[in-house]
PDB file of C-alpha atoms in Angstrom:
ATOM      1  CA  MET K   1       6.582 -23.178  16.110  1.00 34.00           C
ATOM      2  CA  THR K   2       8.206 -19.751  15.650  1.00 40.00           C
ATOM      3  CA  ASP K   3       7.471 -17.188  12.818  1.00 54.00           C
ATOM      4  CA  ALA K   4      10.241 -17.062  10.186  1.00 59.00           C
ATOM      5  CA  PRO K   5      12.442 -13.949  10.360  1.00 64.00           C
ATOM      6  CA  ARG K   6      11.068 -11.210   8.228  1.00 87.00           C
ATOM      7  CA  SER K   7      13.015  -9.330   5.534  1.00 96.00           C
ATOM      8  CA  CYS K   8      12.556  -5.915   4.124  1.00 96.00           C
ATOM      9  CA  PHE K   9      12.033  -7.809   0.772  1.00 97.00           C
ATOM     10  CA  ASP K  10       9.095  -9.897   1.870  1.00 96.00           C
ATOM     11  CA  ARG K  11       5.742  -9.128   0.360  1.00 95.00           C
ATOM     12  CA  PRO K  12       3.099  -8.004   2.956  1.00 95.00           C
ATOM     13  CA  ALA K  13       0.674 -10.683   3.861  1.00 94.00           C
ATOM     14  CA  PHE K  14      -2.659  -8.994   2.994  1.00 97.00           C
ATOM     15  CA  THR K  15      -4.764 -10.335   0.293  1.00 96.00           C
ATOM     16  CA  SER K  16      -6.666  -7.368  -0.956  1.00 97.00           C
ATOM     17  CA  ARG K  17      -5.512  -6.005  -4.254  1.00 97.00           C
ATOM     18  CA  VAL K  18      -6.725  -2.522  -3.351  1.00 98.00           C
ATOM     19  CA  VAL K  19      -4.601  -0.587  -0.641  1.00 98.00           C
ATOM     20  CA  PRO K  20      -6.512   2.341   0.830  1.00 98.00           C
ATOM     21  CA  VAL K  21      -4.218   5.335   1.462  1.00 98.00           C
ATOM     22  CA  ILE K  22      -5.411   7.066   4.503  1.00 98.00           C
ATOM     23  CA  VAL K  23      -4.866  10.342   6.097  1.00 97.00           C
ATOM     24  CA  LEU K  24      -6.318  10.304   9.596  1.00 97.00           C
ATOM     25  CA  THR K  25      -6.486  13.538  11.623  1.00 96.00           C
ATOM     26  CA  ASP K  26      -8.155  11.673  14.717  1.00 97.00           C
ATOM     27  CA  ALA K  27      -6.726   8.423  15.927  1.00 98.00           C
ATOM     28  CA  ALA K  28     -10.128   7.404  17.387  1.00 98.00           C
ATOM     29  CA  GLN K  29     -11.374   6.862  13.798  1.00 98.00           C
ATOM     30  CA  ALA K  30      -8.908   4.144  13.105  1.00 98.00           C
ATOM     31  CA  VAL K  31     -10.563   1.242  14.588  1.00 98.00           C
ATOM     32  CA  PRO K  32     -14.004   1.753  13.285  1.00 98.00           C
ATOM     33  CA  LEU K  33     -12.474   2.360   9.905  1.00 98.00           C
ATOM     34  CA  ALA K  34     -10.595  -0.894  10.068  1.00 98.00           C
ATOM     35  CA  HIS K  35     -13.713  -2.680  10.747  1.00 98.00           C
ATOM     36  CA  ALA K  36     -15.530  -1.059   7.887  1.00 98.00           C
ATOM     37  CA  LEU K  37     -12.761  -1.880   5.436  1.00 98.00           C
ATOM     38  CA  LEU K  38     -12.744  -5.502   6.577  1.00 98.00           C
ATOM     39  CA  GLU K  39     -16.522  -5.802   6.226  1.00 98.00           C
ATOM     40  CA  GLY K  40     -15.970  -4.650   2.525  1.00 98.00           C
ATOM     41  CA  GLY K  41     -13.223  -7.336   1.937  1.00 98.00           C
ATOM     42  CA  VAL K  42     -10.198  -5.075   2.228  1.00 98.00           C
ATOM     43  CA  ASP K  43      -7.692  -6.400   4.799  1.00 98.00           C
ATOM     44  CA  VAL K  44      -5.086  -3.682   4.465  1.00 98.00           C
ATOM     45  CA  MET K  45      -4.660  -0.138   5.462  1.00 98.00           C
ATOM     46  CA  GLU K  46      -1.813   2.247   4.618  1.00 98.00           C
ATOM     47  CA  ILE K  47      -1.971   4.942   7.256  1.00 98.00           C
ATOM     48  CA  THR K  48       0.239   7.862   6.141  1.00 98.00           C
ATOM     49  CA  LEU K  49       2.575   9.806   8.252  1.00 98.00           C
ATOM     50  CA  ARG K  50       0.988  12.989   6.937  1.00 97.00           C
ATOM     51  CA  HIS K  51      -0.658  13.902  10.187  1.00 96.00           C
ATOM     52  CA  GLY K  52       0.512  13.886  13.838  1.00 97.00           C
ATOM     53  CA  SER K  53      -2.205  11.207  14.749  1.00 98.00           C
ATOM     54  CA  ALA K  54      -0.736   8.567  12.400  1.00 98.00           C
ATOM     55  CA  LEU K  55       1.237   6.674  14.930  1.00 98.00           C
ATOM     56  CA  ALA K  56      -1.457   6.597  17.385  1.00 98.00           C
ATOM     57  CA  ALA K  57      -3.876   5.356  14.727  1.00 98.00           C
ATOM     58  CA  ILE K  58      -1.422   2.586  13.630  1.00 98.00           C
ATOM     59  CA  GLU K  59      -1.102   1.472  17.220  1.00 98.00           C
ATOM     60  CA  ALA K  60      -4.706   1.456  17.699  1.00 98.00           C
ATOM     61  CA  VAL K  61      -5.472  -0.842  14.785  1.00 98.00           C
ATOM     62  CA  ALA K  62      -2.582  -3.068  15.515  1.00 98.00           C
ATOM     63  CA  ARG K  63      -3.782  -3.688  19.098  1.00 98.00           C
ATOM     64  CA  ALA K  64      -7.507  -3.849  18.507  1.00 98.00           C
ATOM     65  CA  VAL K  65      -7.887  -5.338  14.973  1.00 98.00           C
ATOM     66  CA  PRO K  66      -5.139  -7.903  14.645  1.00 97.00           C
ATOM     67  CA  GLN K  67      -6.670  -9.273  11.362  1.00 97.00           C
ATOM     68  CA  MET K  68      -6.023  -5.996   9.684  1.00 98.00           C
ATOM     69  CA  HIS K  69      -2.679  -5.614   8.124  1.00 98.00           C
ATOM     70  CA  VAL K  70      -1.707  -1.990   8.954  1.00 98.00           C
ATOM     71  CA  GLY K  71       1.198  -0.471   7.178  1.00 98.00           C
ATOM     72  CA  ALA K  72       2.731   2.836   7.446  1.00 98.00           C
ATOM     73  CA  GLY K  73       2.858   5.170   4.429  1.00 98.00           C
ATOM     74  CA  THR K  74       4.929   8.408   3.541  1.00 98.00           C
ATOM     75  CA  VAL K  75       7.901   6.782   5.389  1.00 98.00           C
ATOM     76  CA  THR K  76      10.599   9.249   4.087  1.00 98.00           C
ATOM     77  CA  ARG K  77      13.326   9.351   6.863  1.00 98.00           C
ATOM     78  CA  VAL K  78      15.449   6.821   8.759  1.00 98.00           C
ATOM     79  CA  ALA K  79      13.907   7.886  12.014  1.00 98.00           C
ATOM     80  CA  ASP K  80      10.440   6.976  10.744  1.00 98.00           C
ATOM     81  CA  VAL K  81      11.411   3.289  10.530  1.00 98.00           C
ATOM     82  CA  GLN K  82      11.649   2.565  14.234  1.00 98.00           C
ATOM     83  CA  ARG K  83       8.760   4.892  14.959  1.00 98.00           C
ATOM     84  CA  VAL K  84       6.347   2.877  12.796  1.00 98.00           C
ATOM     85  CA  ILE K  85       7.702  -0.477  14.040  1.00 98.00           C
ATOM     86  CA  ASP K  86       7.148   0.578  17.589  1.00 98.00           C
ATOM     87  CA  ALA K  87       3.665   1.670  16.787  1.00 98.00           C
ATOM     88  CA  GLY K  88       2.782  -1.815  15.327  1.00 98.00           C
ATOM     89  CA  ALA K  89       2.979  -1.362  11.566  1.00 98.00           C
ATOM     90  CA  SER K  90       3.678  -4.679   9.859  1.00 97.00           C
ATOM     91  CA  PHE K  91       5.123  -3.031   6.697  1.00 98.00           C
ATOM     92  CA  ALA K  92       5.961   0.330   5.364  1.00 98.00           C
ATOM     93  CA  LEU K  93       5.647   2.156   2.057  1.00 98.00           C
ATOM     94  CA  SER K  94       7.381   5.331   0.711  1.00 98.00           C
ATOM     95  CA  PRO K  95       6.932   7.712  -2.112  1.00 98.00           C
ATOM     96  CA  GLY K  96      10.654   7.167  -3.038  1.00 98.00           C
ATOM     97  CA  CYS K  97      13.756   5.235  -2.132  1.00 97.00           C
ATOM     98  CA  THR K  98      17.053   6.398  -0.659  1.00 97.00           C
ATOM     99  CA  GLU K  99      20.295   4.391   0.192  1.00 97.00           C
ATOM    100  CA  ALA K 100      19.692   5.448   3.974  1.00 98.00           C
ATOM    101  CA  LEU K 101      16.064   4.071   3.969  1.00 98.00           C
ATOM    102  CA  VAL K 102      17.085   0.787   2.426  1.00 98.00           C
ATOM    103  CA  GLN K 103      19.793   0.280   5.042  1.00 98.00           C
ATOM    104  CA  ALA K 104      17.328   1.168   7.892  1.00 98.00           C
ATOM    105  CA  VAL K 105      14.501  -1.234   6.646  1.00 98.00           C
ATOM    106  CA  ARG K 106      17.028  -4.021   5.966  1.00 98.00           C
ATOM    107  CA  ALA K 107      18.327  -3.670   9.482  1.00 98.00           C
ATOM    108  CA  ALA K 108      14.955  -3.521  10.914  1.00 98.00           C
ATOM    109  CA  ARG K 109      13.642  -6.469   8.821  1.00 97.00           C
ATOM    110  CA  LEU K 110      10.581  -4.443   8.004  1.00 98.00           C
ATOM    111  CA  PRO K 111       8.833  -5.257   4.753  1.00 98.00           C
ATOM    112  CA  PHE K 112       9.114  -2.370   2.568  1.00 98.00           C
ATOM    113  CA  ILE K 113       7.544  -1.097  -0.610  1.00 98.00           C
ATOM    114  CA  PRO K 114       9.799   1.569  -2.127  1.00 98.00           C
ATOM    115  CA  GLY K 115       8.557   4.371  -4.360  1.00 98.00           C
ATOM    116  CA  VAL K 116       9.753   4.659  -8.068  1.00 98.00           C
ATOM    117  CA  MET K 117       8.827   6.880 -11.030  1.00 98.00           C
ATOM    118  CA  THR K 118      11.418   6.306 -13.638  1.00 97.00           C
ATOM    119  CA  PRO K 119      13.120   3.187 -15.203  1.00 98.00           C
ATOM    120  CA  SER K 120      16.309   4.204 -13.659  1.00 98.00           C
ATOM    121  CA  GLU K 121      14.787   4.204 -10.270  1.00 98.00           C
ATOM    122  CA  VAL K 122      13.108   0.786 -10.887  1.00 98.00           C
ATOM    123  CA  LEU K 123      16.561  -0.633 -11.802  1.00 98.00           C
ATOM    124  CA  ALA K 124      18.162   0.947  -8.646  1.00 98.00           C
ATOM    125  CA  ALA K 125      15.514  -0.430  -6.316  1.00 98.00           C
ATOM    126  CA  ARG K 126      15.767  -4.021  -8.075  1.00 98.00           C
ATOM    127  CA  GLU K 127      19.584  -3.975  -7.519  1.00 98.00           C
ATOM    128  CA  HIS K 128      18.870  -3.372  -3.799  1.00 98.00           C
ATOM    129  CA  GLY K 129      16.681  -6.564  -4.038  1.00 97.00           C
ATOM    130  CA  PHE K 130      13.112  -5.216  -4.230  1.00 98.00           C
ATOM    131  CA  THR K 131      10.770  -6.699  -6.829  1.00 98.00           C
ATOM    132  CA  LEU K 132       7.557  -5.023  -5.619  1.00 98.00           C
ATOM    133  CA  MET K 133       7.528  -1.234  -5.853  1.00 98.00           C
ATOM    134  CA  LYS K 134       5.077   1.669  -5.582  1.00 98.00           C
ATOM    135  CA  LEU K 135       4.860   3.549  -8.823  1.00 98.00           C
ATOM    136  CA  PHE K 136       4.229   7.056  -7.607  1.00 98.00           C
ATOM    137  CA  PRO K 137       2.682   9.349  -8.595  1.00 97.00           C
ATOM    138  CA  ALA K 138       1.348   6.930 -11.064  1.00 98.00           C
ATOM    139  CA  ALA K 139      -0.701   9.253 -13.201  1.00 97.00           C
ATOM    140  CA  GLN K 140       2.146  11.832 -13.719  1.00 97.00           C
ATOM    141  CA  ALA K 141       4.502   8.828 -14.391  1.00 97.00           C
ATOM    142  CA  GLY K 142       2.393   7.687 -17.359  1.00 97.00           C
ATOM    143  CA  GLY K 143      -0.127   5.422 -15.785  1.00 98.00           C
ATOM    144  CA  LEU K 144      -1.139   2.323 -17.754  1.00 98.00           C
ATOM    145  CA  ALA K 145       1.153   3.128 -20.720  1.00 98.00           C
ATOM    146  CA  MET K 146       4.212   3.492 -18.253  1.00 98.00           C
ATOM    147  CA  LEU K 147       3.452   0.187 -16.750  1.00 98.00           C
ATOM    148  CA  GLN K 148       3.025  -1.550 -20.007  1.00 98.00           C
ATOM    149  CA  ALA K 149       6.324  -0.092 -21.174  1.00 98.00           C
ATOM    150  CA  LEU K 150       8.158  -1.119 -17.919  1.00 98.00           C
ATOM    151  CA  GLY K 151       6.740  -4.682 -18.233  1.00 97.00           C
ATOM    152  CA  ALA K 152       8.786  -5.699 -21.298  1.00 94.00           C
ATOM    153  CA  PRO K 153      12.290  -4.962 -20.086  1.00 97.00           C
ATOM    154  CA  MET K 154      11.762  -5.658 -16.483  1.00 97.00           C
ATOM    155  CA  PRO K 155       9.166  -8.525 -16.206  1.00 97.00           C
ATOM    156  CA  ASP K 156      10.414  -9.560 -12.784  1.00 97.00           C
ATOM    157  CA  VAL K 157       9.249  -6.433 -11.186  1.00 98.00           C
ATOM    158  CA  GLN K 158       5.662  -5.820  -9.881  1.00 98.00           C
ATOM    159  CA  PHE K 159       4.042  -2.512  -9.033  1.00 98.00           C
ATOM    160  CA  CYS K 160       1.479  -0.958  -6.769  1.00 98.00           C
ATOM    161  CA  PRO K 161       0.544   2.209  -8.707  1.00 98.00           C
ATOM    162  CA  THR K 162      -0.643   4.954  -6.470  1.00 98.00           C
ATOM    163  CA  GLY K 163      -1.765   8.460  -7.277  1.00 97.00           C
ATOM    164  CA  GLY K 164      -4.555   9.058  -9.874  1.00 95.00           C
ATOM    165  CA  VAL K 165      -5.969   5.503  -9.513  1.00 97.00           C
ATOM    166  CA  SER K 166      -9.791   5.466  -9.001  1.00 96.00           C
ATOM    167  CA  ALA K 167     -12.718   3.172  -8.970  1.00 96.00           C
ATOM    168  CA  ALA K 168     -13.138   3.794 -12.688  1.00 96.00           C
ATOM    169  CA  THR K 169      -9.632   2.717 -13.517  1.00 96.00           C
ATOM    170  CA  LEU K 170      -8.566   0.198 -10.962  1.00 95.00           C
ATOM    171  CA  ALA K 171      -9.763  -2.893 -12.918  1.00 94.00           C
ATOM    172  CA  SER K 172      -7.664  -1.817 -15.921  1.00 95.00           C
ATOM    173  CA  PHE K 173      -4.592  -1.385 -13.820  1.00 97.00           C
ATOM    174  CA  LEU K 174      -5.123  -4.750 -12.119  1.00 96.00           C
ATOM    175  CA  ALA K 175      -5.428  -6.471 -15.544  1.00 95.00           C
ATOM    176  CA  LEU K 176      -1.837  -5.728 -16.236  1.00 97.00           C
ATOM    177  CA  PRO K 177       0.568  -8.659 -15.449  1.00 96.00           C
ATOM    178  CA  ASN K 178       3.103  -6.402 -13.592  1.00 98.00           C
ATOM    179  CA  VAL K 179       0.466  -4.785 -11.287  1.00 98.00           C
ATOM    180  CA  ALA K 180       0.338  -6.590  -8.013  1.00 97.00           C
ATOM    181  CA  MET K 181      -2.258  -4.206  -6.350  1.00 98.00           C
ATOM    182  CA  VAL K 182      -3.279  -0.511  -6.580  1.00 98.00           C
ATOM    183  CA  GLY K 183      -3.434   2.176  -3.868  1.00 98.00           C
ATOM    184  CA  GLY K 184      -5.706   5.038  -3.537  1.00 96.00           C
ATOM    185  CA  SER K 185      -7.481   7.431  -1.358  1.00 97.00           C
ATOM    186  CA  TRP K 186     -10.891   7.292  -2.763  1.00 97.00           C
ATOM    187  CA  LEU K 187     -12.057   4.457  -0.452  1.00 97.00           C
ATOM    188  CA  THR K 188     -11.678   6.704   2.703  1.00 98.00           C
ATOM    189  CA  PRO K 189     -13.209  10.158   1.563  1.00 97.00           C
ATOM    190  CA  ALA K 190     -12.337  12.921   4.054  1.00 96.00           C
ATOM    191  CA  ASP K 191     -16.079  13.866   4.501  1.00 97.00           C
ATOM    192  CA  ALA K 192     -16.922  10.266   5.202  1.00 98.00           C
ATOM    193  CA  LEU K 193     -14.236  10.206   7.817  1.00 97.00           C
ATOM    194  CA  ALA K 194     -15.472  13.339   9.392  1.00 96.00           C
ATOM    195  CA  GLN K 195     -18.911  12.099   9.568  1.00 97.00           C
ATOM    196  CA  GLY K 196     -17.997   8.691  10.738  1.00 97.00           C
ATOM    197  CA  ASP K 197     -19.917   7.307   7.870  1.00 98.00           C
ATOM    198  CA  TRP K 198     -18.536   3.810   8.167  1.00 98.00           C
ATOM    199  CA  ALA K 199     -21.381   2.290   6.079  1.00 98.00           C
ATOM    200  CA  ARG K 200     -20.398   4.387   3.163  1.00 98.00           C
ATOM    201  CA  ILE K 201     -16.676   3.382   3.505  1.00 98.00           C
ATOM    202  CA  GLY K 202     -17.671  -0.187   3.713  1.00 98.00           C
ATOM    203  CA  GLY K 203     -19.637   0.174   0.567  1.00 98.00           C
ATOM    204  CA  LEU K 204     -16.733   1.655  -1.234  1.00 98.00           C
ATOM    205  CA  ALA K 205     -14.482  -1.131  -0.066  1.00 98.00           C
ATOM    206  CA  ARG K 206     -16.982  -3.741  -1.364  1.00 98.00           C
ATOM    207  CA  GLU K 207     -17.250  -1.957  -4.627  1.00 97.00           C
ATOM    208  CA  ALA K 208     -13.403  -1.876  -4.886  1.00 97.00           C
ATOM    209  CA  THR K 209     -13.079  -5.510  -4.036  1.00 97.00           C
ATOM    210  CA  GLU K 210     -15.642  -6.468  -6.725  1.00 96.00           C
ATOM    211  CA  LEU K 211     -13.817  -4.269  -9.300  1.00 94.00           C
ATOM    212  CA  ALA K 212     -10.585  -5.996  -8.397  1.00 94.00           C
ATOM    213  CA  PHE K 213     -11.958  -9.337  -9.265  1.00 87.00           C
ATOM    214  CA  GLN K 214     -13.005  -7.725 -12.682  1.00 83.00           C
ATOM    215  CA  GLY K 215      -9.365  -6.798 -13.094  1.00 65.00           C
ATOM    216  CA  LEU K 216      -8.351 -10.476 -12.520  1.00 66.00           C
ATOM    217  CA  ASP K 217     -10.958 -11.639 -15.156  1.00 67.00           C
ATOM    218  CA  ARG K 218      -9.550  -9.285 -17.741  1.00 70.00           C
ATOM    219  CA  ALA K 219      -5.954 -10.570 -16.904  1.00 67.00           C
ATOM    220  CA  ALA K 220      -7.167 -14.190 -17.342  1.00 66.00           C
ATOM    221  CA  ASN K 221      -9.284 -13.496 -20.470  1.00 70.00           C
ATOM    222  CA  PRO K 222      -7.533 -10.601 -22.315  1.00 66.00           C
TER     223      PRO K 222
END
C-alpha cells in the first residue's frame, strides 16, 4: 500500500495542540530535545531557519526520531522549500505568505502553514486554498480578540496563533473554535537548551499538554 500524494494544503499529521517554536544553535541538541518533548506528550517540533544549524537539526530528528513530526519554521524564500524537504521536514511554516512561496510549496507538495496578520491576508491565503494559517505575531495582531473577530466572517478558517502565547494563555486560545493549535517558544527556553536540561523541557511539555486539555474542556463547556 502506498502513501497518498501530499498536498501543500494538507494538515500536518501531528496530534499535539501545542507547537514548540525552536531556535537551535547546536544540531546535537535536536535528538535529545525531540525525545524530551515526546515524553511530555508533544509530537511536533517547529525548528526555525533562524540559525545555520537548523537544517542539520531537522535532518537529525527526521532520521533518528521518526515518531516526531518535524517541521521547518521561518520559511521565507522559495529556495528554503527544497532545502527543508531535503533535510527531511514533513511540513513548513512561514511568518507570512507570498505568491512565489505558494507556488513553490504547491509544486513540492509540502504541507504548509502560511502566516497572516490581517483580514485581507486571511482572505488572500484562503483564496489560494489554505484553511489553516499561522496568526503571527499573535499578540500584536490582537490576540484573543482578533481571533474572535475573524471567526464570525471566516468560520471555515482555523489558526495557529504564535507570538506572545504562553503557558498562562494557551488554554484560553485553544478554547476558541477557530484555533487548531498554538505555537510558542516557552517550551524550549534558551538556558535549558544550553544546559541540556531535558527533564525541565519534558516537564514544560507535560504542563503544556495538560493545559491544552483544559482548553478543550473550555471549548466543550463554555
